Amino acid sequence: MRIETGEYMKIRHILKITYMEINQHLFNFIITTFMLGVSFGLLFISFTVLGQYGYKLIKNQSVLSVPASQLYVINLDYYKWFSLDTAKDMYEFIYSLNDKEQGICAGLSFPGALNEDIDVYCISKELLPVGKLTDTQGTAAVLEDGESVIVGYELGKRYPVGSRIVDENSGNVYNVTQVLRRGSEWLPPNAAKGGIEEAVRLDNCLIMDADAYVRTNGYLSILATSDTVYCYQPELGEEEINAYIDQKAEVYGMRVYHTISLQKAAWESLLEIPQTYSVDIGLITIMTIISVIAIFISILISNDYKKQMFGILLSCGWTGRDIRVMTLLECASRVVLALLGAILGSYFYITYAYGAENEVIHQAYFILLPVLILVAAGFLILCNSWSVHRLAIQKPKDLIGGMYKE
Amino acid sequence: MIWLKNVSKRYVGDEFDVLALNHINLEIQAGEFVAITGASGSGKSTLLNLIGCMDSASEGELYIDSLPLHQANTGKLDQIRKQYISFVFQHFALLPEFTVYENVEIPLLARSYQRKERRERIREALKRLGIEKYEKKFPDQLSGGQQQRVAIARALVADSPIILADEPTGAIDTKNTEQLMEFLSEINKNGKTVIVVTHSDFVADYAKRVIQLNDGLIIRDSGKEEKSHEKNNQ
């Protein structure tokens, strides 16, 4: 479509008076834009946090490379983690869940740290990408490929750096990238009261899943581990899996509290959001209401000034359409600026709060971006419709109000 | 030419029903200087609103240069107003947060003049009205007389063929009233049609034709009287 010179001039004059109008009320403009931005930002953050569960739910996606609906989280007796003997029982139990014939794989997103005569504990093939070993201090091997491992001193005698360990269960091969110093041990955070007695000796361990680094004294510092036990079977339903796990648990004297598929867990998390984020939701609601009212007041209602301004403009040769475009532009400049601030601000916030590596939340962020833009567009249309309505219901002589009297 | 044929305007509300104009017939030729007088509520401002495309008639036909206002929708009325009409209001109707220059610029923006031409026209109009030194001032920094001059400059600058003034002297003193009417006379001499609504006989004396309204009816039209006088003389 070709824009005629007259039309071009018209756009310019509307832009000019819009600019003049904004410039006259700059403080008001900045405040209301800021408030709208905060409100959009909060809305966006909550959308994103909410969206990650929704995203997982819809995509049926788990942290592993298997469908979330078929990946089960097993909640066990928690104290088992803290004592070496019971930890061993637990590992034995988890190990026993693996059944090639039934296609069941089990493992844990936890360092496979074991002692004494058991040399290698591996989790099965499907569960391998469960975690990353990140070198946070620059002293440990950086393992993000799901194939590299660190081994303890004793194990290191058989598997020096550069050698390979074959998992007899799954047939996976791991590359040894580092060997721990003799006597290395790890005290799980929750066993702090038990002191060194409860530390896990790492001489025979194989570490494949932890946010860990080797300290300069050769000890291993594990910064963060997740303690989730996973179980995967591509076909079995929740009841069958539960029955299978209960049966094994009985043999190893384990107590299983709860087994739930990741997809179901995501749905439950979604339902819990109104309670978990009630303060945030309240804040968003209040901010949104305040900003909407503030903008309505400043753009449209502001006593009789705006009404008279419209009347004056009409009496000076402006058309109703010019005024509607002007109002739209004024409102749009607020919304666009606020949206821009909200997009950038909330992106930095979620990156800071949830970590730059949280792919799901970032994916949710970008998927929800159009939703926020739609919300902003809806807001814009609402404001403009209001002004159109106001103009439509009044005649120019009524708009100019007290300045034009009978 | 402005032509009104059997024009009525009725205001109807929940508790009132007022016939502001009652079957008015009127012709105003291009270049006339007309004063519309009458008591409050006689319908003079209503008449001005109709001619200025600020309101629409309940009944009858209105034409400006053969353009039928009674058949025009709001958008068309906007266009006709833009092409033909400039207003001067009793309380000036200036935007208080815009400078004198910006206020005078508003009609030119609507008519899509280039920046350079806008500047020339504004400066010329301000100079003509002797307020060029106030171009950067805001309306509330000016006296009533000066503000009314700004309002006239704003009406002049658009070069509209019809200037409508509703009680233009109502908010200014005698000295400024005289100056203002001189300006309007001068504008009229330059070929513009000037229609002034006023209570004041002093103001009406400047007009070449006086139309007096009462209860929505024209009770006196000096233009018609002259015509019939001329007819009788012939």
XYZ file of C-alpha atoms in Angstrom:
640
model
C 0.000 0.000 0.000
C 1.338 3.371 -0.975
C 1.109 6.138 1.570
C 0.053 9.420 0.001
C 1.981 12.557 0.915
C -1.075 13.886 2.758
C -1.324 10.722 4.831
C 2.380 10.894 5.625
C 1.994 14.452 6.805
C -0.987 13.402 8.855
C 1.017 10.706 10.626
C 3.696 13.280 11.321
C 1.308 15.795 12.803
C -0.308 13.171 14.990
C 3.143 12.038 16.115
C 4.115 15.615 16.844
C 1.113 16.394 19.025
C 1.488 12.993 20.728
C 5.088 13.838 21.460
C 4.071 17.293 22.678
C 1.398 15.754 24.872
C 3.798 13.169 26.351
C 6.428 15.835 26.862
C 3.951 17.989 28.766
C 3.201 15.138 31.150
C 6.602 13.473 31.197
C 6.701 12.668 34.907
C 3.276 11.118 34.789
C 4.276 9.226 31.650
C 7.428 7.794 33.247
C 5.673 6.754 36.466
C 2.758 5.040 34.753
C 5.053 3.360 32.229
C 7.271 2.108 35.050
C 4.290 0.753 36.960
C 2.953 -0.955 33.911
C 6.414 -2.401 33.245
C 6.656 -3.792 36.792
C 3.192 -5.253 36.466
C 3.990 -6.831 33.071
C 7.330 -8.067 34.427
C 5.764 -9.763 37.438
C 3.107 -11.235 35.226
C 5.768 -12.536 32.883
C 7.892 -14.058 35.658
C 4.905 -15.837 37.139
C 3.852 -16.959 33.660
C 7.305 -18.399 33.125
C 7.531 -20.166 36.474
C 4.079 -21.542 35.888
C 4.896 -22.221 32.290
C 7.810 -24.513 33.045
C 5.448 -26.997 34.673
C 2.965 -26.579 31.882
C 5.743 -26.974 29.361
C 6.923 -30.193 30.972
C 3.377 -31.405 31.168
C 2.544 -30.686 27.555
C 5.882 -31.823 26.188
C 5.893 -34.900 28.432
C 9.499 -33.998 28.949
C 11.734 -35.069 31.791
C 15.227 -34.094 32.799
C 16.291 -37.325 31.160
C 15.895 -38.319 27.576
C 12.765 -40.349 28.272
C 9.071 -39.386 28.429
C 8.126 -37.854 31.768
C 4.974 -39.930 31.954
C 7.071 -43.103 32.084
C 9.770 -41.834 34.406
C 8.942 -42.352 38.068
C 10.364 -40.641 41.100
C 10.740 -42.927 44.117
C 10.674 -41.436 47.596
C 12.545 -43.648 50.031
C 13.451 -43.675 53.692
C 15.505 -40.542 53.818
C 17.855 -41.584 56.642
C 19.254 -44.291 54.421
C 21.348 -41.665 52.718
C 23.260 -40.763 55.852
C 24.827 -43.968 56.967
C 27.311 -45.909 54.961
C 25.702 -49.302 55.612
C 22.169 -48.225 54.924
C 23.325 -46.227 51.935
C 24.827 -49.400 50.603
C 21.500 -51.197 51.142
C 19.806 -48.442 49.287
C 22.216 -48.605 46.407
C 21.741 -52.352 46.310
C 18.009 -51.834 46.193
C 18.207 -49.289 43.403
C 20.622 -51.495 41.521
C 18.209 -54.417 41.872
C 15.439 -52.445 40.244
C 17.279 -52.621 36.950
C 15.880 -55.460 34.951
C 16.938 -55.788 31.341
C 14.288 -58.334 30.454
C 11.445 -56.164 31.701
C 13.082 -53.054 30.295
C 13.223 -51.426 33.717
C 16.037 -49.032 34.428
C 16.650 -47.375 37.750
C 19.210 -45.032 39.138
C 19.660 -41.888 41.073
C 20.762 -38.425 40.363
C 23.385 -38.667 43.032
C 27.048 -39.483 43.049
C 27.531 -43.178 42.700
C 29.838 -43.087 45.692
C 30.427 -46.503 47.126
C 32.986 -48.059 49.310
C 34.809 -51.234 50.165
C 34.426 -54.198 47.942
C 31.882 -52.881 45.479
C 33.900 -51.227 42.818
C 31.525 -49.700 40.368
C 27.984 -48.670 40.588
C 26.521 -47.476 37.381
C 23.148 -46.266 36.491
C 21.655 -47.659 33.393
C 21.863 -46.296 29.915
C 18.648 -44.325 29.683
C 19.350 -42.498 32.889
C 22.837 -41.443 32.083
C 22.201 -37.857 31.027
C 20.764 -37.265 34.450
C 23.287 -34.737 35.560
C 26.397 -32.809 34.907
C 29.637 -32.638 36.736
C 30.601 -29.051 36.675
C 33.991 -27.726 37.510
C 33.140 -24.769 39.641
C 36.680 -24.063 40.827
C 38.661 -24.976 37.789
C 40.386 -27.890 39.479
C 38.211 -30.805 38.502
C 37.487 -32.361 35.211
C 34.546 -30.770 33.528
C 32.129 -33.501 32.706
C 29.081 -32.581 30.808
C 28.950 -35.349 28.303
C 27.369 -38.013 30.521
C 30.246 -40.339 29.719
C 33.126 -39.041 31.784
C 33.648 -39.989 35.394
C 35.905 -39.329 38.358
C 37.069 -42.358 40.308
C 38.345 -42.824 43.848
C 41.971 -43.700 44.716
C 41.536 -47.483 44.926
C 39.455 -47.635 41.807
C 42.004 -45.411 40.153
C 44.623 -48.126 40.489
C 42.611 -50.243 38.094
C 41.288 -47.373 36.056
C 43.881 -44.618 35.680
C 43.084 -41.331 33.950
C 42.399 -41.968 30.281
C 41.205 -45.519 30.787
C 37.671 -46.746 30.278
C 35.176 -48.375 32.604
C 32.554 -50.665 31.152
C 29.229 -50.914 32.934
C 28.479 -54.587 32.962
C 24.791 -53.964 33.427
C 24.101 -51.613 30.584
C 27.233 -51.984 28.510
C 27.986 -48.279 28.768
C 31.551 -47.124 28.635
C 32.879 -44.272 30.794
C 36.059 -42.311 30.402
C 38.048 -41.777 33.555
C 39.102 -38.177 33.661
C 40.342 -37.809 37.214
C 41.397 -39.921 40.195
C 40.797 -38.729 43.741
C 43.550 -38.669 46.360
C 43.749 -41.510 48.873
C 41.421 -41.104 51.823
C 39.087 -38.727 50.098
C 35.733 -38.667 51.721
C 32.447 -36.931 51.435
C 30.237 -35.905 54.275
C 26.702 -35.587 52.998
C 25.228 -32.239 54.083
C 22.419 -33.848 56.044
C 24.840 -36.014 58.038
C 26.785 -33.088 59.445
C 25.911 -34.015 63.023
C 27.413 -37.457 62.664
C 30.756 -35.947 61.735
C 33.520 -37.863 60.018
C 32.121 -41.209 61.172
C 29.309 -40.809 58.724
C 31.468 -39.638 55.895
C 31.447 -41.690 52.780
C 34.868 -42.927 51.821
C 35.444 -42.293 48.233
C 38.426 -44.572 47.590
C 36.288 -46.986 45.617
C 33.754 -44.591 44.278
C 32.757 -43.578 40.863
C 31.333 -40.105 40.564
C 29.230 -39.303 37.607
C 26.575 -36.932 38.719
C 27.239 -34.027 40.994
C 28.032 -30.397 41.035
C 31.434 -31.050 42.529
C 35.039 -30.038 42.535
C 38.270 -31.402 43.901
C 39.805 -29.160 46.497
C 43.502 -28.354 46.537
C 44.019 -30.824 49.394
C 42.611 -33.549 47.195
C 39.290 -33.804 48.966
C 36.138 -33.714 47.030
C 33.646 -30.976 47.645
C 30.180 -31.756 46.488
C 28.266 -28.543 46.257
C 24.945 -29.808 45.230
C 23.409 -33.148 44.564
C 19.897 -34.105 44.007
C 18.744 -37.139 45.868
C 16.097 -38.300 43.506
C 15.747 -41.968 42.678
C 14.425 -42.540 39.225
C 12.839 -45.577 37.689
C 11.958 -45.908 34.017
C 9.857 -48.377 32.123
C 8.456 -47.458 28.720
C 5.160 -49.350 29.001
C 4.162 -50.088 32.579
C 1.573 -48.003 34.338
C 1.943 -46.410 37.740
C 0.266 -49.242 39.654
C 2.409 -51.940 38.039
C 5.588 -49.984 38.679
C 4.570 -49.430 42.274
C 3.910 -53.113 42.739
C 7.292 -53.965 41.255
C 9.128 -51.432 43.437
C 7.292 -52.530 46.595
C 8.196 -56.106 45.907
C 11.902 -55.264 45.576
C 11.810 -52.932 48.550
C 10.584 -55.684 50.781
C 13.564 -57.843 49.853
C 16.043 -55.075 50.767
C 14.176 -53.818 53.818
C 13.477 -50.453 52.220
C 10.437 -48.340 52.787
C 9.026 -46.640 49.739
C 6.720 -43.763 50.530
C 5.599 -42.572 47.229
C 6.183 -43.226 43.578
C 4.928 -40.780 41.035
C 5.539 -40.126 37.372
C 7.297 -36.857 36.545
C 4.376 -35.746 34.409
C 1.972 -36.238 37.270
C 4.416 -34.459 39.578
C 4.449 -31.498 37.170
C 0.642 -31.400 37.207
C 0.630 -31.489 41.020
C 3.183 -28.667 41.117
C 0.978 -26.685 38.769
C -2.016 -27.121 41.045
C 0.020 -26.081 44.051
C 1.113 -22.814 42.464
C -1.719 -20.615 43.774
C -0.728 -21.600 47.316
C 3.022 -21.536 46.780
C 3.008 -18.188 44.988
C 0.047 -16.563 46.706
C 2.110 -13.521 47.752
C 3.496 -13.070 44.244
C 0.064 -13.459 42.681
C -1.382 -10.901 45.106
C 1.432 -8.499 44.304
C 0.895 -8.910 40.573
C -2.824 -8.339 40.913
C -2.352 -5.184 42.983
C 0.346 -3.803 40.670
C -1.725 -4.550 37.586
C -4.826 -2.894 38.991
C -2.886 0.174 40.147
C -1.069 0.588 36.843
C -4.227 0.099 34.783
C -6.096 2.671 36.848
C -3.140 5.077 36.739
C -2.943 4.846 32.976
C -6.668 5.182 32.538
C -6.574 8.281 34.681
C -3.596 9.804 32.930
C -4.627 8.982 29.381
C -8.343 9.204 29.375
C -10.114 10.256 32.484
C -7.817 13.006 33.849
C -10.655 15.291 34.974
C -11.970 17.383 32.107
C -8.628 18.332 30.630
C -8.462 15.547 28.084
C -12.066 16.023 27.123
C -11.501 19.721 26.512
C -8.301 18.985 24.652
C -10.179 16.698 22.270
C -12.813 19.399 21.796
C -10.172 22.062 21.096
C -8.394 19.810 18.625
C -11.672 19.078 16.841
C -12.512 22.778 16.677
C -9.055 23.393 15.192
C -9.619 21.017 12.310
C -8.530 17.695 13.767
C -10.724 14.770 12.899
C -12.048 12.138 15.300
C -9.782 9.629 13.609
C -6.717 11.826 14.239
C -7.585 11.963 17.916
C -8.144 8.232 18.168
C -4.772 7.600 16.516
C -3.164 10.112 18.872
C -4.602 8.367 21.917
C -3.557 5.010 20.531
C -0.018 6.262 19.950
C 0.212 7.750 23.409
C -1.009 4.538 24.967
C 1.098 2.387 22.652
C 4.278 4.234 23.561
C 3.590 3.451 27.217
C 2.778 -0.173 26.556
C 5.695 -0.770 24.190
C 8.212 0.801 26.565
C 6.767 -1.085 29.533
C 6.768 -4.326 27.574
C 10.360 -3.824 26.513
C 11.371 -3.211 30.126
C 9.337 -6.196 31.283
C 10.875 -8.543 28.698
C 14.455 -7.534 29.477
C 13.958 -7.198 33.242
C 12.181 -10.496 33.692
C 14.696 -12.292 31.456
C 17.563 -11.139 33.628
C 15.563 -11.971 36.735
C 14.741 -15.551 35.781
C 18.296 -16.090 34.560
C 19.609 -14.848 37.895
C 17.019 -16.610 40.038
C 16.777 -19.905 38.226
C 20.182 -20.130 36.627
C 21.280 -19.558 33.077
C 21.414 -23.314 32.488
C 17.798 -23.946 33.319
C 16.717 -24.756 29.807
C 13.093 -25.533 30.585
C 12.415 -22.209 32.233
C 14.137 -20.390 29.382
C 12.141 -22.329 26.845
C 8.982 -21.548 28.781
C 10.027 -17.882 28.807
C 10.325 -17.663 25.044
C 7.204 -19.713 24.420
C 5.243 -17.398 26.695
C 6.673 -14.244 25.130
C 3.858 -14.021 22.548
C 1.319 -14.503 25.344
C 2.641 -11.468 27.177
C 2.678 -9.466 23.954
C -0.949 -10.469 23.438
C -1.781 -9.363 26.990
C -0.125 -6.013 26.267
C -1.977 -5.704 22.960
C -5.237 -6.475 24.752
C -4.466 -3.780 27.279
C -3.763 -1.349 24.458
C -7.003 -2.185 22.663
C -8.896 -1.794 25.920
C -7.466 1.685 26.514
C -8.090 2.748 22.952
C -11.594 1.330 22.810
C -12.345 3.360 25.878
C -11.199 6.546 24.184
C -13.088 5.680 21.006
C -16.168 5.082 23.105
C -15.742 8.390 24.885
C -15.397 10.201 21.599
C -18.281 8.363 20.007
C -20.774 9.176 22.712
C -20.085 12.893 22.699
C -20.395 15.626 20.155
C -17.509 18.047 19.598
C -19.444 20.787 21.329
C -19.858 18.584 24.407
C -16.188 17.672 24.424
C -15.074 21.238 24.606
C -17.230 21.550 27.727
C -17.166 24.727 29.756
C -15.301 26.664 27.112
C -18.256 26.528 24.831
C -21.342 27.619 26.578
C -24.938 28.272 25.587
C -22.383 30.502 1.153
C -24.122 29.169 4.261
C -27.732 28.148 3.815
C -30.135 26.931 6.496
C -33.580 25.736 5.442
C -36.207 24.995 8.110
C -33.546 23.999 10.609
C -34.648 22.927 14.064
C -32.626 21.692 16.999
C -34.260 19.907 19.877
C -32.507 18.836 23.093
C -34.292 15.946 24.733
C -33.408 14.530 28.144
C -35.130 12.593 30.911
C -36.542 15.718 32.468
C -36.437 18.244 29.662
C -37.395 18.756 26.070
C -36.105 22.044 24.678
C -36.588 23.345 21.179
C -33.427 25.452 20.881
C -33.968 26.392 17.239
C -37.384 26.479 15.643
C -37.498 26.127 11.846
C -34.790 28.638 11.078
C -34.297 29.849 7.513
C -31.102 31.742 6.880
C -28.641 32.585 4.137
C -25.197 34.008 4.806
C -23.150 35.019 1.812
C -19.385 34.577 1.625
C -17.568 37.627 2.991
C -20.365 38.781 5.296
C -19.791 40.005 8.850
C -22.758 38.761 10.859
C -23.570 39.233 14.520
C -26.018 36.857 16.145
C -27.584 38.383 19.214
C -30.216 37.422 21.707
C -30.781 36.645 25.356
C -29.250 33.651 27.076
C -30.942 30.470 25.908
C -32.241 32.080 22.741
C -30.386 29.532 20.609
C -27.533 31.630 19.254
C -24.725 29.305 20.337
C -26.727 26.332 19.069
C -26.931 28.036 15.696
C -23.186 28.592 15.742
C -22.593 24.937 16.663
C -24.634 23.790 13.704
C -22.863 26.084 11.259
C -19.500 25.051 12.721
C -20.236 21.320 12.301
C -19.890 20.874 16.059
C -23.426 19.541 16.335
C -26.096 18.246 13.994
C -29.606 19.516 13.386
C -32.679 17.587 14.491
C -34.562 18.684 11.411
C -34.048 20.716 8.230
C -31.249 21.226 5.751
C -27.889 22.945 6.162
C -25.386 23.657 3.434
C -21.933 25.165 3.330
C -20.872 25.784 -0.241
C -23.539 23.338 -1.406
C -22.206 20.644 0.910
C -25.157 19.144 2.799
C -24.221 19.112 6.499
C -27.509 17.457 7.442
C -26.565 14.371 5.431
C -22.954 14.180 6.600
C -21.711 11.643 9.120
C -19.265 12.569 11.890
C -16.203 11.903 9.730
C -17.545 14.047 6.896
C -18.463 16.827 9.344
C -14.882 16.685 10.657
C -13.607 17.152 7.106
C -15.976 20.051 6.342
C -15.055 21.750 9.610
C -11.376 21.314 8.804
C -11.832 22.826 5.346
C -14.134 25.756 6.137
C -14.255 26.659 9.800
C -12.107 28.341 12.420
C -13.339 29.070 15.920
C -12.755 31.766 18.510
C -14.190 30.979 21.931
C -15.191 33.162 24.848
C -12.759 31.468 27.205
C -10.085 31.225 24.500
C -9.887 27.398 24.509
C -6.099 27.371 24.576
C -4.222 24.295 25.754
C -2.690 25.533 29.014
C 0.366 23.287 28.895
C 1.316 24.230 25.350
C 3.167 27.433 24.466
C 1.615 30.201 22.399
C 3.537 28.960 19.370
C 2.356 25.371 19.893
C -1.250 26.444 20.395
C -1.242 28.405 17.159
C 0.439 25.488 15.404
C -2.422 23.045 16.133
C -4.667 23.934 13.148
C -1.668 23.873 10.819
C -0.710 20.387 11.994
C -4.220 19.230 11.169
C -3.874 20.694 7.697
C -0.519 19.064 7.035
C 1.601 22.119 6.349
C 5.356 21.666 6.075
C 7.398 22.777 9.053
C 8.893 25.820 7.348
C 5.507 27.028 6.129
C 4.010 26.451 9.559
C 6.691 28.581 11.145
C 6.201 31.400 8.632
C 2.425 31.399 9.025
C 2.575 31.329 12.830
C 5.110 34.171 13.001
C 3.068 36.222 10.551
C -0.174 35.714 12.495
C 1.463 36.483 15.827
C 3.041 39.615 14.368
C -0.264 40.734 12.902
C -1.846 40.526 16.320
C 1.144 42.115 18.064
C 1.967 39.106 20.234
C 5.089 37.805 18.494
C 7.198 38.323 21.617
C 4.998 35.932 23.580
C 5.466 32.889 21.356
C 7.358 30.928 24.003
C 5.027 31.894 26.843
C 2.281 29.706 28.215
C -1.337 30.927 28.193
C -1.475 31.460 31.961
C 1.449 33.890 31.675
C -0.668 36.172 29.471
C -3.529 38.571 30.167
C -7.067 37.814 28.993
C -6.702 40.180 26.022
C -3.418 38.602 24.996
C -4.890 35.101 25.281
C -7.799 36.098 23.075
C -5.340 37.416 20.504
C -3.601 34.045 20.568
C -6.994 32.410 19.984
C -7.577 34.741 17.019
C -4.098 34.032 15.677
C -4.942 30.336 15.877
C -8.156 30.943 13.941
C -6.378 33.133 11.356
C -3.437 30.893 10.721
C -5.522 28.099 9.194
C -6.815 30.485 6.492
C -10.351 29.093 6.799
C -13.027 30.970 4.833
C -15.415 31.117 7.810
C -14.515 32.426 11.272
C -17.000 31.642 14.030
C -16.644 33.560 17.277
C -18.748 32.684 20.299
C -18.855 35.598 22.740
C -15.247 36.476 21.855
C -15.243 39.547 24.047
C -17.010 38.001 27.032
C -13.853 37.547 29.060
C -11.891 40.689 28.153
C -12.039 44.381 29.056
C -13.407 47.242 26.932
C -10.062 48.333 25.508
C -9.232 44.833 24.374
C -12.797 44.358 23.070
C -12.324 47.291 20.746
C -8.986 46.016 19.480
C -10.389 42.531 19.008
C -13.343 43.749 16.980
C -10.978 45.822 14.836
C -9.053 42.630 14.116
C -12.227 40.757 13.212
C -13.310 43.620 10.942
C -9.950 43.553 9.247
C -10.202 39.808 8.784
C -13.638 40.298 7.256
C -12.299 42.969 4.916
C -9.769 40.438 3.707
C -12.635 38.304 2.429
C -13.430 36.007 5.318
C -16.961 35.351 6.500
C -17.132 36.294 10.167
C -20.029 35.218 12.374
C -20.008 36.515 15.937
C -22.358 35.455 18.708
C -22.674 38.237 21.260
C -24.795 39.880 23.928
C -23.124 43.202 23.382
C -24.576 45.918 21.178
C -21.109 47.448 20.966
C -19.789 44.256 19.395
C -22.836 43.839 17.176
C -22.274 47.347 15.822
C -19.122 46.169 14.103
C -21.120 43.635 12.078
C -22.715 44.537 8.747
C -25.643 42.287 9.511
C -27.331 41.545 12.822
C -29.541 38.520 13.396
C -31.540 38.547 16.602
C -32.876 35.342 18.070
C -35.527 34.767 20.673
C -36.728 31.361 21.844
C -35.196 29.694 18.832
C -36.773 32.003 16.299
C -35.212 34.769 14.225
C -37.052 37.893 15.317
C -34.890 40.355 13.453
C -32.481 40.091 10.542
C -30.967 43.407 9.465
C -29.862 41.790 6.211
C -33.450 41.019 5.237
C -34.606 44.441 6.364
C -32.052 46.098 4.097
C -33.075 43.901 1.213
C -36.755 44.699 1.665
C -35.866 48.378 2.116
C -33.938 48.300 -1.157
C -36.862 46.541 -2.790
C -39.301 49.148 -1.530
C -37.054 51.971 -2.769
C -36.921 50.406 -6.200
